[in-house]
Amino acid sequence: MPDRLRNVTFRQPWIAGQYKLLVPLMLLALLFSGCSRPAAVPSHNGQDKNSGDKVIVTSFYPVYILTQNVCANIPGIMVVNMTEPQTGCLHDYQLRPEDVKTLEKADVFVINGAGAEAFMDKVIQQQPNLTIIEASHGIKLIEGAGNQGDNPHVWVSPALYIKEIENVISGLVQADPAHATQYQSNGQAYIKKIKTLQKGMHRELDALKHRNVVTFHEAFPYFAQEFKLNVVAIIEREPGSAPSAAELAQTIETVKKSGTRALFAEPQYSVKAAQTIASETGATVYSLDPGVTGPDQPDAYIKIMTQNLRILKEALE
Ligand SMILES: [Zn+2]
């Protein structure tokens, strides 16, 4: 924390999370006030904000689904996702004026961390008066390819997802002790469901014969780490930009040499490059979902992983 801020007294009793933001939002609001409608209070599930309600904003879909579960059926607690549910990974995300307006209403901001919200660094540095809970806090990160920094896709591993749920529970308990019991009981109930899912996945996947996979972007290293799969190549090293001819040729070579039979595209990206590799190597293209888009349903993560399990079994048995 810069020296000039060391003695700042926080007026909100809410400041308690691992990280504290202090305030650029008035400035940003001024900046953007000319280009959008007056801020509506974010509402969720038809609720309107009453005075005294707490607004918990999440950065993107996987964090939103997680937080929804921890906050289920608590009167006066609203969970609002900052980004659209079909946004996908935030690799190239640009903060929009409406995102800033959503954040202005937040009492707590729940992020994945590990670099997933790097586009918000500036906002964070300007330190708005907002509690931040970083779901990936304390998780041992895998380095990303090239100079991309740490790989942020920790939620794709059920074991690490459980760790993220625990972090969100303790962050919310600290930030809002009045609802501690509800956060804990909701959160533990959700962890129990994820543990059942995880157990079933290990039972099926630990016995698979083939363990080499090619994935679309760098979303699966934590999943592969948990289930002992080998990611032999990644089709799109820079998410959102098609691989070059040289990169494609290299991937084709790797697939041939390693005897990999399964290529995994992702529903959020074009399947074209995977098809090219498949036609050159005889491998089959399947779809694996990193859970970054989906319906607004509390059991979405479980459904997505159950479908991934079905596909992996079919592809690798
Ligand atoms: Zn991603």
CSV table of C-alpha atoms and ligand atoms in Angstrom, one decimal:
chain,number,residue,atom,x,y,z
A,1,MET,CA,0.0,0.0,0.0
A,2,PRO,CA,1.4,3.4,-0.9
A,3,ASP,CA,2.5,5.5,2.1
A,4,ARG,CA,-0.1,8.2,1.6
A,5,LEU,CA,-2.8,5.6,2.1
A,6,ARG,CA,-1.4,3.9,5.1
A,7,ASN,CA,-3.6,5.9,7.6
A,8,VAL,CA,-6.8,5.9,5.6
A,9,THR,CA,-9.7,4.9,7.8
A,10,PHE,CA,-12.2,2.8,6.0
A,11,ARG,CA,-15.7,4.0,6.5
A,12,GLN,CA,-17.3,0.8,5.3
A,13,PRO,CA,-17.4,-2.0,7.9
A,14,TRP,CA,-17.1,-4.3,4.9
A,15,ILE,CA,-13.4,-3.9,4.2
A,16,ALA,CA,-12.0,-7.2,5.2
A,17,GLY,CA,-11.0,-9.4,2.3
A,18,GLN,CA,-7.5,-10.3,1.3
A,19,TYR,CA,-7.2,-7.3,-0.9
A,20,LYS,CA,-8.5,-3.8,-0.6
A,21,LEU,CA,-9.2,-1.5,-3.4
A,22,LEU,CA,-9.6,2.2,-2.6
A,23,VAL,CA,-11.2,4.5,-5.3
A,24,PRO,CA,-11.1,5.5,-8.9
A,25,LEU,CA,-14.6,4.9,-9.5
A,26,MET,CA,-15.8,8.5,-9.1
A,27,LEU,CA,-13.2,9.5,-11.7
A,28,LEU,CA,-14.2,6.7,-14.0
A,29,ALA,CA,-17.9,7.5,-13.6
A,30,LEU,CA,-17.1,11.1,-14.6
A,31,LEU,CA,-15.2,9.8,-17.6
A,32,PHE,CA,-18.1,7.6,-18.7
A,33,SER,CA,-21.1,9.6,-17.7
A,34,GLY,CA,-21.5,11.0,-21.1
A,35,CYS,CA,-21.8,7.8,-23.0
A,36,SER,CA,-24.4,5.6,-21.2
A,37,ARG,CA,-27.7,5.8,-19.5
A,38,PRO,CA,-27.9,6.5,-15.8
A,39,ALA,CA,-26.8,3.5,-13.8
A,40,ALA,CA,-29.5,1.1,-12.9
A,41,VAL,CA,-29.0,-0.9,-9.8
A,42,PRO,CA,-28.0,-4.3,-10.9
A,43,SER,CA,-30.8,-6.8,-10.2
A,44,HIS,CA,-30.7,-10.5,-10.1
A,45,ASN,CA,-33.4,-13.1,-10.4
A,46,GLY,CA,-36.0,-10.3,-10.5
A,47,GLN,CA,-34.9,-8.9,-7.1
A,48,ASP,CA,-34.5,-5.2,-6.8
A,49,LYS,CA,-32.0,-3.7,-4.4
A,50,ASN,CA,-33.4,-2.5,-1.2
A,51,SER,CA,-31.4,-0.3,1.1
A,52,GLY,CA,-29.3,-2.5,3.3
A,53,ASP,CA,-28.9,-5.2,0.7
A,54,LYS,CA,-25.4,-6.3,0.0
A,55,VAL,CA,-24.3,-6.5,-3.6
A,56,ILE,CA,-21.7,-9.1,-4.5
A,57,VAL,CA,-20.3,-8.7,-8.0
A,58,THR,CA,-18.4,-11.5,-9.7
A,59,SER,CA,-15.9,-11.0,-12.6
A,60,PHE,CA,-17.0,-13.8,-15.0
A,61,TYR,CA,-19.0,-16.9,-15.4
A,62,PRO,CA,-17.2,-19.6,-13.4
A,63,VAL,CA,-16.8,-17.3,-10.4
A,64,TYR,CA,-20.4,-16.2,-10.7
A,65,ILE,CA,-21.7,-19.8,-10.6
A,66,LEU,CA,-19.5,-20.6,-7.6
A,67,THR,CA,-20.6,-17.5,-5.7
A,68,GLN,CA,-24.3,-18.1,-6.5
A,69,ASN,CA,-24.0,-21.4,-4.7
A,70,VAL,CA,-22.3,-19.9,-1.6
A,71,CYS,CA,-24.9,-17.1,-1.5
A,72,ALA,CA,-28.0,-19.2,-2.3
A,73,ASN,CA,-31.3,-18.1,-0.7
A,74,ILE,CA,-29.8,-15.5,1.6
A,75,PRO,CA,-32.3,-12.6,1.9
A,76,GLY,CA,-30.6,-9.2,1.2
A,77,ILE,CA,-27.7,-10.7,-0.7
A,78,MET,CA,-27.6,-10.1,-4.4
A,79,VAL,CA,-25.0,-11.7,-6.7
A,80,VAL,CA,-24.4,-9.9,-10.0
A,81,ASN,CA,-22.1,-11.0,-12.7
A,82,MET,CA,-20.1,-8.1,-14.2
A,83,THR,CA,-19.7,-9.7,-17.6
A,84,GLU,CA,-22.2,-11.4,-19.9
A,85,PRO,CA,-22.6,-15.2,-19.3
A,86,GLN,CA,-21.5,-15.9,-22.9
A,87,THR,CA,-18.3,-13.8,-22.6
A,88,GLY,CA,-16.0,-16.8,-22.0
A,89,CYS,CA,-12.4,-16.5,-20.8
A,90,LEU,CA,-11.4,-12.9,-20.2
A,91,HIS,CA,-8.1,-13.1,-22.1
A,92,ASP,CA,-8.8,-10.2,-24.4
A,93,TYR,CA,-11.5,-8.6,-22.4
A,94,GLN,CA,-11.9,-4.8,-22.4
A,95,LEU,CA,-13.6,-3.2,-19.4
A,96,ARG,CA,-16.8,-1.6,-20.5
A,97,PRO,CA,-18.5,1.5,-18.9
A,98,GLU,CA,-21.4,-0.6,-17.8
A,99,ASP,CA,-18.9,-2.9,-16.0
A,100,VAL,CA,-17.6,0.1,-14.1
A,101,LYS,CA,-21.2,1.0,-13.2
A,102,THR,CA,-21.9,-2.5,-11.9
A,103,LEU,CA,-18.7,-2.3,-9.8
A,104,GLU,CA,-19.8,1.0,-8.3
A,105,LYS,CA,-22.7,-0.8,-6.7
A,106,ALA,CA,-20.6,-3.6,-5.3
A,107,ASP,CA,-19.9,-4.2,-1.7
A,108,VAL,CA,-17.7,-7.1,-2.5
A,109,PHE,CA,-16.0,-8.1,-5.8
A,110,VAL,CA,-15.2,-11.8,-6.2
A,111,ILE,CA,-12.5,-12.6,-8.8
A,112,ASN,CA,-10.8,-15.7,-9.9
A,113,GLY,CA,-7.4,-14.0,-9.7
A,114,ALA,CA,-4.2,-15.7,-11.0
A,115,GLY,CA,-4.2,-13.1,-13.8
A,116,ALA,CA,-7.7,-13.9,-15.2
A,117,GLU,CA,-8.7,-10.3,-14.4
A,118,ALA,CA,-5.4,-8.7,-15.4
A,119,PHE,CA,-7.4,-6.2,-17.5
A,120,MET,CA,-8.7,-4.7,-14.3
A,121,ASP,CA,-5.2,-4.0,-12.8
A,122,LYS,CA,-5.6,-0.3,-13.5
A,123,VAL,CA,-8.9,-0.1,-11.7
A,124,ILE,CA,-7.4,-2.1,-8.8
A,125,GLN,CA,-4.3,0.1,-8.6
A,126,GLN,CA,-6.5,3.2,-8.4
A,127,GLN,CA,-7.9,1.4,-5.3
A,128,PRO,CA,-11.7,1.9,-5.1
A,129,ASN,CA,-13.2,1.4,-1.7
A,130,LEU,CA,-14.2,-2.2,-2.3
A,131,THR,CA,-13.5,-5.6,-0.8
A,132,ILE,CA,-12.0,-8.1,-3.2
A,133,ILE,CA,-12.1,-11.8,-2.7
A,134,GLU,CA,-9.6,-13.7,-4.8
A,135,ALA,CA,-10.9,-17.2,-5.2
A,136,SER,CA,-7.5,-18.7,-6.3
A,137,HIS,CA,-5.6,-17.3,-3.3
A,138,GLY,CA,-3.0,-19.7,-2.1
A,139,ILE,CA,-3.3,-22.1,-5.0
A,140,LYS,CA,0.0,-23.3,-6.6
A,141,LEU,CA,-0.1,-21.9,-10.1
A,142,ILE,CA,1.2,-23.4,-13.3
A,143,GLU,CA,3.2,-21.1,-15.5
A,144,GLY,CA,1.5,-20.2,-18.8
A,145,ALA,CA,3.1,-20.5,-22.2
A,146,GLY,CA,5.6,-17.8,-23.3
A,147,ASN,CA,5.4,-14.6,-21.4
A,148,GLN,CA,1.7,-14.9,-20.5
A,149,GLY,CA,2.3,-15.2,-16.8
A,150,ASP,CA,0.6,-17.7,-14.6
A,151,ASN,CA,-2.2,-19.9,-16.0
A,152,PRO,CA,-5.5,-18.7,-14.5
A,153,HIS,CA,-7.7,-21.7,-15.4
A,154,VAL,CA,-7.6,-23.3,-11.9
A,155,TRP,CA,-11.4,-23.8,-11.6
A,156,VAL,CA,-11.3,-26.5,-14.4
A,157,SER,CA,-9.7,-28.9,-11.8
A,158,PRO,CA,-12.4,-30.0,-9.3
A,159,ALA,CA,-9.8,-30.3,-6.6
A,160,LEU,CA,-8.8,-26.6,-7.1
A,161,TYR,CA,-12.3,-25.5,-7.6
A,162,ILE,CA,-13.1,-26.8,-4.1
A,163,LYS,CA,-10.2,-24.7,-2.8
A,164,GLU,CA,-11.7,-21.7,-4.6
A,165,ILE,CA,-15.1,-22.4,-3.0
A,166,GLU,CA,-13.4,-22.5,0.4
A,167,ASN,CA,-11.7,-19.1,-0.3
A,168,VAL,CA,-14.9,-17.5,-1.3
A,169,ILE,CA,-16.7,-18.8,1.8
A,170,SER,CA,-14.0,-17.5,4.2
A,171,GLY,CA,-13.8,-14.2,2.2
A,172,LEU,CA,-17.5,-13.6,2.5
A,173,VAL,CA,-17.6,-14.7,6.2
A,174,GLN,CA,-14.9,-12.1,6.9
A,175,ALA,CA,-16.6,-9.4,4.8
A,176,ASP,CA,-20.1,-10.0,6.1
A,177,PRO,CA,-20.1,-11.8,9.4
A,178,ALA,CA,-23.8,-11.2,9.8
A,179,HIS,CA,-24.4,-14.0,7.3
A,180,ALA,CA,-21.5,-16.2,8.2
A,181,THR,CA,-23.7,-19.2,9.1
A,182,GLN,CA,-25.5,-19.2,5.7
A,183,TYR,CA,-22.3,-18.8,3.7
A,184,GLN,CA,-20.8,-21.7,5.5
A,185,SER,CA,-23.7,-24.0,5.2
A,186,ASN,CA,-24.4,-23.2,1.6
A,187,GLY,CA,-20.7,-23.4,0.7
A,188,GLN,CA,-20.2,-26.7,2.5
A,189,ALA,CA,-23.3,-28.2,0.8
A,190,TYR,CA,-21.8,-27.1,-2.6
A,191,ILE,CA,-18.4,-28.6,-1.7
A,192,LYS,CA,-20.1,-31.9,-0.9
A,193,LYS,CA,-21.7,-31.9,-4.3
A,194,ILE,CA,-18.4,-31.1,-6.0
A,195,LYS,CA,-16.6,-33.9,-4.0
A,196,THR,CA,-19.2,-36.4,-5.2
A,197,LEU,CA,-18.7,-35.2,-8.8
A,198,GLN,CA,-14.9,-35.4,-8.4
A,199,LYS,CA,-15.0,-38.9,-6.9
A,200,GLY,CA,-17.1,-40.1,-9.9
A,201,MET,CA,-14.7,-38.5,-12.4
A,202,HIS,CA,-11.6,-40.1,-10.8
A,203,ARG,CA,-13.3,-43.5,-10.7
A,204,GLU,CA,-13.9,-43.3,-14.5
A,205,LEU,CA,-10.8,-41.3,-15.7
A,206,ASP,CA,-8.1,-42.9,-13.5
A,207,ALA,CA,-8.5,-46.1,-15.4
A,208,LEU,CA,-8.4,-44.8,-19.0
A,209,LYS,CA,-5.9,-46.4,-21.3
A,210,HIS,CA,-5.0,-43.4,-23.5
A,211,ARG,CA,-3.8,-40.3,-21.6
A,212,ASN,CA,-2.5,-38.0,-24.4
A,213,VAL,CA,-4.7,-35.1,-25.3
A,214,VAL,CA,-4.4,-32.0,-27.5
A,215,THR,CA,-6.5,-29.1,-26.2
A,216,PHE,CA,-7.6,-25.9,-27.8
A,217,HIS,CA,-6.3,-23.2,-25.6
A,218,GLU,CA,-4.4,-23.4,-22.3
A,219,ALA,CA,-7.5,-24.1,-20.3
A,220,PHE,CA,-6.8,-27.6,-19.2
A,221,PRO,CA,-3.4,-27.9,-17.5
A,222,TYR,CA,-4.9,-28.0,-14.0
A,223,PHE,CA,-7.5,-30.5,-15.1
A,224,ALA,CA,-4.8,-32.6,-16.7
A,225,GLN,CA,-2.7,-32.3,-13.5
A,226,GLU,CA,-5.5,-33.7,-11.4
A,227,PHE,CA,-6.5,-36.5,-13.7
A,228,LYS,CA,-3.0,-37.3,-14.9
A,229,LEU,CA,-3.6,-36.6,-18.6
A,230,ASN,CA,-0.7,-35.4,-20.8
A,231,VAL,CA,-1.5,-32.3,-22.8
A,232,VAL,CA,0.9,-32.9,-25.7
A,233,ALA,CA,0.0,-29.8,-27.7
A,234,ILE,CA,-2.2,-26.8,-27.6
A,235,ILE,CA,-3.9,-25.8,-30.8
A,236,GLU,CA,-4.3,-22.1,-30.2
A,237,ARG,CA,-1.5,-20.8,-28.1
A,238,GLU,CA,-2.9,-17.3,-28.1
A,239,PRO,CA,-6.6,-17.5,-27.4
A,240,GLY,CA,-8.6,-15.7,-30.0
A,241,SER,CA,-6.0,-15.7,-32.8
A,242,ALA,CA,-5.8,-18.7,-35.2
A,243,PRO,CA,-2.5,-20.7,-35.2
A,244,SER,CA,0.0,-19.8,-37.9
A,245,ALA,CA,0.8,-22.3,-40.6
A,246,ALA,CA,4.1,-23.1,-38.9
A,247,GLU,CA,2.3,-23.7,-35.5
A,248,LEU,CA,-0.3,-25.9,-37.2
A,249,ALA,CA,2.5,-28.0,-38.9
A,250,GLN,CA,4.3,-28.3,-35.5
A,251,THR,CA,1.1,-29.5,-33.8
A,252,ILE,CA,0.4,-32.0,-36.6
A,253,GLU,CA,3.9,-33.4,-36.1
A,254,THR,CA,3.5,-33.7,-32.3
A,255,VAL,CA,0.1,-35.4,-32.7
A,256,LYS,CA,1.6,-37.9,-35.1
A,257,LYS,CA,4.7,-38.6,-33.1
A,258,SER,CA,2.9,-39.0,-29.8
A,259,GLY,CA,0.1,-41.2,-31.2
A,260,THR,CA,-2.5,-38.9,-29.8
A,261,ARG,CA,-6.0,-39.9,-30.9
A,262,ALA,CA,-8.1,-37.2,-29.4
A,263,LEU,CA,-8.2,-33.5,-30.1
A,264,PHE,CA,-10.4,-31.3,-27.9
A,265,ALA,CA,-11.9,-28.2,-29.3
A,266,GLU,CA,-13.9,-25.9,-27.0
A,267,PRO,CA,-17.5,-24.7,-27.5
A,268,GLN,CA,-16.3,-21.1,-27.1
A,269,TYR,CA,-14.0,-21.3,-30.1
A,270,SER,CA,-14.0,-22.2,-33.8
A,271,VAL,CA,-13.4,-25.9,-34.5
A,272,LYS,CA,-11.6,-25.2,-37.8
A,273,ALA,CA,-7.9,-25.6,-36.8
A,274,ALA,CA,-8.8,-28.8,-34.9
A,275,GLN,CA,-10.4,-30.2,-38.0
A,276,THR,CA,-7.3,-29.4,-40.1
A,277,ILE,CA,-5.1,-31.2,-37.6
A,278,ALA,CA,-7.6,-34.1,-37.5
A,279,SER,CA,-7.6,-34.6,-41.3
A,280,GLU,CA,-3.8,-34.6,-41.4
A,281,THR,CA,-3.4,-37.1,-38.5
A,282,GLY,CA,-6.5,-39.3,-38.3
A,283,ALA,CA,-7.2,-38.1,-34.8
A,284,THR,CA,-10.8,-37.3,-33.8
A,285,VAL,CA,-12.1,-34.0,-32.7
A,286,TYR,CA,-14.2,-33.8,-29.5
A,287,SER,CA,-15.5,-30.9,-27.6
A,288,LEU,CA,-14.3,-30.2,-24.0
A,289,ASP,CA,-15.8,-27.4,-22.0
A,290,PRO,CA,-13.7,-25.3,-19.6
A,291,GLY,CA,-16.9,-24.0,-18.0
A,292,VAL,CA,-16.5,-20.4,-19.0
A,293,THR,CA,-19.9,-19.9,-20.5
A,294,GLY,CA,-23.3,-21.5,-19.8
A,295,PRO,CA,-26.7,-21.1,-18.3
A,296,ASP,CA,-27.6,-19.1,-15.2
A,297,GLN,CA,-28.1,-22.3,-13.1
A,298,PRO,CA,-26.4,-23.2,-9.8
A,299,ASP,CA,-25.6,-26.7,-11.0
A,300,ALA,CA,-24.0,-25.5,-14.3
A,301,TYR,CA,-20.4,-26.5,-13.2
A,302,ILE,CA,-21.6,-30.0,-12.3
A,303,LYS,CA,-23.4,-30.4,-15.6
A,304,ILE,CA,-20.5,-29.2,-17.7
A,305,MET,CA,-18.0,-31.5,-15.9
A,306,THR,CA,-20.4,-34.5,-16.2
A,307,GLN,CA,-20.6,-33.9,-19.9
A,308,ASN,CA,-16.7,-33.5,-20.1
A,309,LEU,CA,-16.4,-36.8,-18.3
A,310,ARG,CA,-18.7,-38.5,-20.8
A,311,ILE,CA,-16.7,-37.2,-23.7
A,312,LEU,CA,-13.3,-38.0,-22.2
A,313,LYS,CA,-14.4,-41.6,-21.7
A,314,GLU,CA,-15.6,-41.9,-25.2
A,315,ALA,CA,-12.4,-40.3,-26.6
A,316,LEU,CA,-9.8,-42.1,-24.4
A,317,GLU,CA,-11.2,-45.5,-23.6
B,1,ZN,ZN,-8.9,-19.3,-21.2
